Short mmCIF file of C-alpha atoms in Angstrom, two decimals:
data_model
loop_
_atom_site.label_atom_id
_atom_site.label_comp_id
_atom_site.label_asym_id
_atom_site.label_seq_id
_atom_site.Cartn_x
_atom_site.Cartn_y
_atom_site.Cartn_z
CA MET A 8 -10.61 9.68 10.33
CA LYS A 9 -8.95 7.73 13.12
CA LYS A 10 -5.85 9.02 14.91
CA HIS A 11 -3.45 6.68 13.08
CA LEU A 12 -3.13 4.76 9.80
CA LEU A 13 -1.82 1.37 10.89
CA LYS A 14 -3.68 -1.09 8.64
CA MET A 15 -6.70 -1.19 6.34
CA LEU A 16 -8.61 -3.25 8.90
CA ASP A 17 -8.78 -0.12 11.09
CA LEU A 18 -10.52 1.98 8.45
CA SER A 19 -14.22 2.14 7.66
CA LYS A 20 -15.56 2.63 4.15
CA ASP A 21 -16.29 6.27 5.05
CA ASN A 22 -12.69 6.71 6.26
CA ILE A 23 -11.35 5.35 2.97
CA LEU A 24 -13.61 7.54 0.85
CA GLU A 25 -12.72 10.60 2.92
CA ILE A 26 -9.03 9.98 2.19
CA LEU A 27 -9.65 9.33 -1.52
CA ASN A 28 -11.82 12.42 -1.94
CA LEU A 29 -9.22 14.65 -0.30
CA ALA A 30 -6.46 13.01 -2.35
CA ASP A 31 -8.39 13.79 -5.54
CA GLN A 32 -8.75 17.41 -4.44
CA MET A 33 -5.08 17.74 -3.55
CA LYS A 34 -4.04 16.24 -6.87
CA TYR A 35 -6.26 18.77 -8.66
CA ASP A 36 -4.86 21.62 -6.55
CA LEU A 37 -1.26 20.62 -7.30
CA LYS A 38 -1.89 20.40 -11.04
CA ASN A 39 -3.53 23.84 -10.98
CA GLY A 40 -1.06 25.68 -8.76
CA ILE A 41 -3.42 25.93 -5.79
CA SER A 42 -1.54 25.94 -2.49
CA HIS A 43 -2.65 23.71 0.38
CA ARG A 44 0.00 24.30 3.05
CA VAL A 45 -2.17 22.90 5.83
CA LEU A 46 0.79 21.52 7.82
CA GLU A 47 2.77 24.75 8.03
CA GLY A 48 5.43 24.46 10.74
CA LYS A 49 4.81 20.74 11.40
CA THR A 50 7.38 17.94 11.28
CA LEU A 51 7.06 14.32 10.22
CA ALA A 52 9.66 11.80 11.42
CA MET A 53 10.24 9.10 8.78
CA ILE A 54 11.72 5.89 10.20
CA PHE A 55 13.13 3.50 7.59
CA GLN A 56 14.17 0.01 8.61
CA LYS A 57 13.44 -1.04 5.02
CA SER A 58 14.72 1.11 2.16
CA SER A 59 12.39 2.52 -0.49
CA THR A 60 12.36 4.84 -3.48
CA ARG A 61 8.66 5.71 -3.63
CA THR A 62 7.90 5.81 0.09
CA ARG A 63 10.70 8.19 1.00
CA VAL A 64 10.32 10.56 -1.96
CA SER A 65 6.52 10.69 -1.82
CA PHE A 66 6.33 11.35 1.92
CA GLU A 67 9.18 13.87 1.91
CA THR A 68 7.84 15.73 -1.13
CA GLY A 69 4.29 15.56 0.18
CA MET A 70 5.22 17.01 3.53
CA TYR A 71 7.05 19.86 1.79
CA GLN A 72 4.02 20.59 -0.39
CA LEU A 73 1.83 20.66 2.73
CA GLY A 74 4.09 23.32 4.26
CA GLY A 75 5.92 21.12 6.77
CA GLN A 76 9.22 19.28 6.89
CA ALA A 77 10.21 15.62 6.98
CA LEU A 78 13.14 14.04 8.82
CA PHE A 79 14.67 10.87 7.37
CA LEU A 80 15.76 8.45 10.11
CA SER A 81 17.30 5.08 9.32
CA ASP A 82 17.79 2.43 12.00
CA LYS A 83 21.45 3.53 12.01
CA ASP A 84 20.32 7.02 13.07
CA LEU A 85 18.17 5.82 15.97
CA GLN A 86 18.81 4.02 19.21
CA ILE A 87 16.22 1.43 18.07
CA GLY A 88 19.07 -0.07 16.07
CA ARG A 89 21.11 -0.34 19.26
CA GLY A 90 18.46 -1.98 21.38
CA GLU A 91 16.45 0.93 22.82
CA PRO A 92 12.88 -0.24 23.54
CA ILE A 93 10.38 1.01 20.98
CA GLU A 94 8.24 2.58 23.70
CA ASP A 95 11.14 4.81 24.76
CA THR A 96 11.94 5.91 21.21
CA ALA A 97 8.23 6.56 20.66
CA ARG A 98 7.88 8.76 23.73
CA VAL A 99 10.96 10.80 22.81
CA LEU A 100 9.92 11.33 19.17
CA GLY A 101 6.41 12.23 20.26
CA ARG A 102 7.83 15.23 22.13
CA TYR A 103 9.77 16.47 19.11
CA VAL A 104 7.57 15.88 16.06
CA ASN A 105 3.93 16.09 15.01
CA GLY A 106 3.70 12.72 13.31
CA ILE A 107 5.68 9.54 12.58
CA MET A 108 5.82 7.41 9.44
CA ILE A 109 7.57 4.06 9.76
CA ARG A 110 8.57 1.46 7.16
CA THR A 111 9.64 -1.69 8.92
CA PHE A 112 9.19 -5.45 9.22
CA GLU A 113 6.97 -6.15 12.23
CA GLN A 114 3.41 -4.82 12.46
CA GLU A 115 3.78 -4.90 16.25
CA GLU A 116 6.45 -2.20 16.02
CA VAL A 117 4.04 0.16 14.26
CA GLU A 118 1.31 -0.59 16.78
CA ALA A 119 3.71 0.10 19.67
CA LEU A 120 4.73 3.45 18.19
CA ALA A 121 1.07 4.41 17.98
CA GLU A 122 0.44 3.32 21.56
CA TRP A 123 3.39 5.19 23.10
CA SER A 124 4.20 8.23 20.94
CA GLY A 125 1.15 10.39 21.55
CA VAL A 126 1.25 11.62 17.90
CA PRO A 127 -0.28 10.21 14.68
CA VAL A 128 1.56 7.20 13.27
CA ILE A 129 1.41 6.13 9.62
CA ASN A 130 2.36 2.65 8.45
CA GLY A 131 4.63 3.10 5.42
CA LEU A 132 4.85 -0.70 5.06
CA THR A 133 5.19 -3.76 7.27
CA ASP A 134 5.27 -7.45 6.46
CA PHE A 135 1.55 -7.54 7.34
CA ALA A 136 0.14 -4.39 5.74
CA HIS A 137 0.75 -1.71 3.12
CA PRO A 138 -2.20 0.68 3.57
CA CYS A 139 -0.65 3.70 1.83
CA GLN A 140 -0.08 1.73 -1.37
CA VAL A 141 -3.59 0.31 -1.36
CA LEU A 142 -5.13 3.75 -0.88
CA ALA A 143 -3.15 4.87 -3.95
CA ASP A 144 -4.37 1.78 -5.82
CA LEU A 145 -8.02 2.50 -4.96
CA MET A 146 -7.53 6.11 -6.01
CA THR A 147 -6.11 4.94 -9.36
CA ILE A 148 -8.89 2.43 -9.94
CA ARG A 149 -11.51 5.10 -9.29
CA GLU A 150 -9.76 7.46 -11.72
CA GLN A 151 -9.85 4.79 -14.42
CA HIS A 152 -13.32 3.33 -13.81
CA SER A 153 -15.08 6.29 -12.08
CA VAL A 154 -16.42 3.97 -9.35
CA LEU A 155 -15.18 1.24 -7.01
CA GLU A 156 -18.39 -0.48 -5.98
CA GLY A 157 -19.31 -3.43 -8.16
CA LEU A 158 -15.90 -3.81 -9.84
CA LYS A 159 -13.95 -7.05 -9.71
CA MET A 160 -10.29 -7.04 -8.71
CA THR A 161 -7.94 -9.98 -9.10
CA TYR A 162 -4.67 -10.25 -7.21
CA ILE A 163 -2.17 -12.84 -8.44
CA GLY A 164 0.99 -13.71 -6.52
CA ASP A 165 2.23 -13.94 -2.96
CA GLY A 166 -0.34 -13.56 -0.19
CA ASN A 167 1.80 -10.79 1.30
CA ASN A 168 1.19 -7.33 2.76
CA MET A 169 -0.24 -6.13 -0.55
CA ALA A 170 -2.68 -9.02 -0.76
CA ASN A 171 -3.73 -8.51 2.86
CA SER A 172 -4.42 -4.81 2.37
CA LEU A 173 -6.04 -5.14 -1.06
CA ILE A 174 -8.50 -7.73 0.22
CA VAL A 175 -9.63 -5.48 3.05
CA GLY A 176 -9.68 -2.28 1.00
CA ALA A 177 -11.56 -3.80 -1.92
CA LEU A 178 -14.20 -5.51 0.21
CA LYS A 179 -14.81 -2.43 2.36
CA CYS A 180 -15.35 -0.37 -0.81
CA GLY A 181 -17.91 -2.78 -2.26
CA MET A 182 -15.64 -4.50 -4.77
CA LYS A 183 -15.36 -8.20 -5.47
CA ILE A 184 -11.86 -9.63 -5.15
CA SER A 185 -10.34 -12.92 -6.24
CA VAL A 186 -6.90 -13.86 -4.94
CA ALA A 187 -4.76 -16.51 -6.63
CA THR A 188 -1.74 -17.74 -4.69
CA PRO A 189 0.24 -20.99 -4.71
CA LYS A 190 -0.51 -23.37 -1.88
CA GLY A 191 1.36 -22.28 1.23
CA TYR A 192 1.42 -18.59 0.25
CA GLU A 193 -2.08 -17.64 1.38
CA PRO A 194 -2.91 -14.22 2.93
CA HIS A 195 -2.75 -13.69 6.71
CA PRO A 196 -5.33 -15.62 8.80
CA ASP A 197 -6.68 -12.37 10.30
CA VAL A 198 -7.49 -11.10 6.81
CA LEU A 199 -9.07 -14.38 5.76
CA ALA A 200 -11.21 -14.26 8.92
CA PHE A 201 -12.34 -10.75 7.96
CA ALA A 202 -13.14 -11.89 4.42
CA LYS A 203 -15.45 -14.66 5.67
CA ASP A 204 -18.16 -12.05 6.14
CA PHE A 205 -17.97 -11.30 2.39
CA SER A 206 -18.37 -14.84 1.09
CA THR A 207 -20.08 -13.81 -2.16
CA ASP A 208 -17.47 -11.12 -2.92
CA PHE A 209 -14.25 -12.93 -1.97
CA GLU A 210 -12.52 -15.87 -3.61
CA LEU A 211 -9.23 -17.57 -2.76
CA THR A 212 -7.87 -19.99 -5.35
CA THR A 213 -4.67 -21.59 -6.61
CA ASP A 214 -5.78 -21.14 -10.24
CA PRO A 215 -4.85 -17.74 -11.76
CA SER A 216 -6.75 -18.46 -14.99
CA LEU A 217 -9.94 -18.93 -12.97
CA SER A 218 -9.27 -15.94 -10.76
CA VAL A 219 -8.88 -13.43 -13.59
CA ILE A 220 -12.19 -14.17 -15.35
CA HIS A 221 -14.30 -10.99 -15.83
CA SER A 222 -11.83 -8.88 -13.85
CA ASP A 223 -11.77 -5.09 -14.17
CA VAL A 224 -8.46 -4.75 -12.32
CA VAL A 225 -5.55 -7.22 -12.21
CA VAL A 226 -2.86 -6.63 -9.59
CA THR A 227 0.47 -8.29 -8.90
CA ASP A 228 3.59 -7.78 -6.81
CA VAL A 229 7.12 -9.17 -6.67
CA TRP A 230 7.36 -12.83 -5.74
CA ALA A 231 10.18 -12.23 -3.22
CA SER A 232 9.72 -9.12 -1.09
CA MET A 233 12.48 -7.27 0.77
CA GLY A 234 14.02 -9.61 3.33
CA GLN A 235 13.06 -12.70 1.29
CA GLU A 236 15.86 -12.51 -1.26
CA GLY A 237 17.30 -15.80 -0.04
CA GLU A 238 14.08 -17.53 -1.12
CA ALA A 239 14.07 -16.02 -4.62
CA GLN A 240 15.00 -19.17 -6.56
CA LYS A 241 12.50 -21.32 -4.68
CA ARG A 242 9.77 -18.75 -5.18
CA VAL A 243 10.36 -18.56 -8.93
CA LYS A 244 9.72 -22.29 -9.05
CA ASP A 245 6.71 -22.17 -6.69
CA PHE A 246 5.11 -19.28 -8.64
CA ALA A 247 5.42 -20.87 -12.08
CA GLY A 248 2.08 -20.23 -13.80
CA PHE A 249 1.34 -17.11 -11.72
CA GLN A 250 2.75 -14.61 -14.22
CA ILE A 251 0.53 -11.87 -15.67
CA ASN A 252 0.91 -12.30 -19.41
CA ASP A 253 -1.09 -11.96 -22.64
CA ASN A 254 -2.62 -15.40 -22.32
CA LEU A 255 -3.85 -14.79 -18.79
CA MET A 256 -5.24 -11.35 -19.59
CA GLN A 257 -7.45 -12.79 -22.34
CA ALA A 258 -9.94 -13.86 -19.66
CA ALA A 259 -10.15 -10.42 -18.05
CA ASN A 260 -12.54 -7.72 -19.25
CA LYS A 261 -11.39 -5.90 -22.37
CA LYS A 262 -10.94 -2.60 -20.49
CA ALA A 263 -9.20 -4.22 -17.52
CA ILE A 264 -6.25 -2.33 -16.07
CA VAL A 265 -3.10 -3.86 -14.60
CA LEU A 266 -1.53 -2.43 -11.44
CA HIS A 267 1.87 -3.11 -9.88
CA CYS A 268 3.15 -1.37 -6.74
CA LEU A 269 6.76 -1.51 -8.04
CA PRO A 270 9.58 -2.35 -8.31
CA ALA A 271 8.62 -4.78 -11.09
CA HIS A 272 10.64 -7.81 -12.10
CA ARG A 273 9.81 -8.11 -15.79
CA GLY A 274 9.84 -11.72 -16.89
CA GLU A 275 8.84 -12.98 -13.44
CA GLU A 276 5.49 -11.80 -12.01
CA ILE A 277 4.68 -9.82 -15.17
CA THR A 278 5.90 -9.84 -18.75
CA ALA A 279 7.61 -6.78 -20.18
CA GLU A 280 4.88 -6.56 -22.83
CA ILE A 281 2.01 -6.40 -20.33
CA PHE A 282 3.92 -4.00 -18.11
CA GLU A 283 4.57 -1.56 -20.94
CA LYS A 284 1.01 -1.87 -22.25
CA HIS A 285 -0.24 -0.70 -18.85
CA ALA A 286 2.72 1.52 -17.95
CA ASP A 287 0.73 4.75 -17.99
CA VAL A 288 -1.70 3.57 -15.33
CA ILE A 289 1.07 1.86 -13.32
CA PHE A 290 2.97 5.13 -13.09
CA ASP A 291 -0.27 7.01 -12.32
CA GLU A 292 -0.56 4.53 -9.46
CA ALA A 293 2.98 5.38 -8.34
CA GLU A 294 2.24 9.12 -8.52
CA ASN A 295 -0.94 8.65 -6.52
CA ARG A 296 1.14 7.52 -3.54
CA LEU A 297 2.03 11.21 -3.20
CA HIS A 298 -1.56 12.44 -3.27
CA ALA A 299 -3.04 9.69 -1.09
CA GLN A 300 -0.34 10.11 1.56
CA LYS A 301 -0.75 13.89 1.56
CA ALA A 302 -4.44 13.35 2.27
CA VAL A 303 -3.61 10.98 5.13
CA MET A 304 -1.07 13.38 6.64
CA ALA A 305 -3.45 16.32 6.36
CA LEU A 306 -6.33 14.43 7.97
CA LEU A 307 -4.16 13.12 10.81
CA MET A 308 -1.81 16.00 11.48
CA ALA A 309 -3.76 19.17 10.72
CA GLU A 310 -5.97 18.69 13.76
#
């Protein structure tokens, strides 16, 4: 395992499987009352420049279960919000805590924290990447299908941080992935450059009905992410035809699962009927954020 978790591009297949295997073990331990307080006495600083339900609760609870403590820090609590250079904040926090999780806008901010802090840094979400969510997604897929290699995933929606991270994670784990986005909403060029080496396993299309054929996993996300609320009406129009619904799912495999990283906007990217049909696995996916992140924290911070 590398020193930080900044983006899926930094992880090898072995790194990903190491995290997933430990996450499975920690989930089993928790369900069976087996303690794993491997971070006793350690502190995680949690920097939130974007709010979140799942990220805050899962990291804070996970750190507690690992025997450590977590400090919630909004941009109002830090001098970052008043113009202090990120390298100065990083060097100060690195002398106080054993690890940093940050949920923010710019990927460069996460990379700078990792460069200057001297402690492990975990990307809780940026506009470019969402590695913690994708690790939870891969964990959930493996729980449902027993394997990852050889499965087909379809992602339908905005070519955002989720699309970027899913493409990399799926391809590194031996999955095929088809991504359907409207024109102008394609994934990041760095991710598309990476995917060029997987030409037989990667597809980018503007046709969701084509993308979903023979899929084992169908994934979506909100059409307007945090910070894009002003574009919501335009995006609803641009994403017409990109909704996961009964008609679309007819082309997927009969045992296909649907994943959504939440929050879900029923009636937009997914119908209420499809969401509720797959609610059990979607909320397993949400729970698995806790287990996957505990594995990441243990691998990075227990050293």
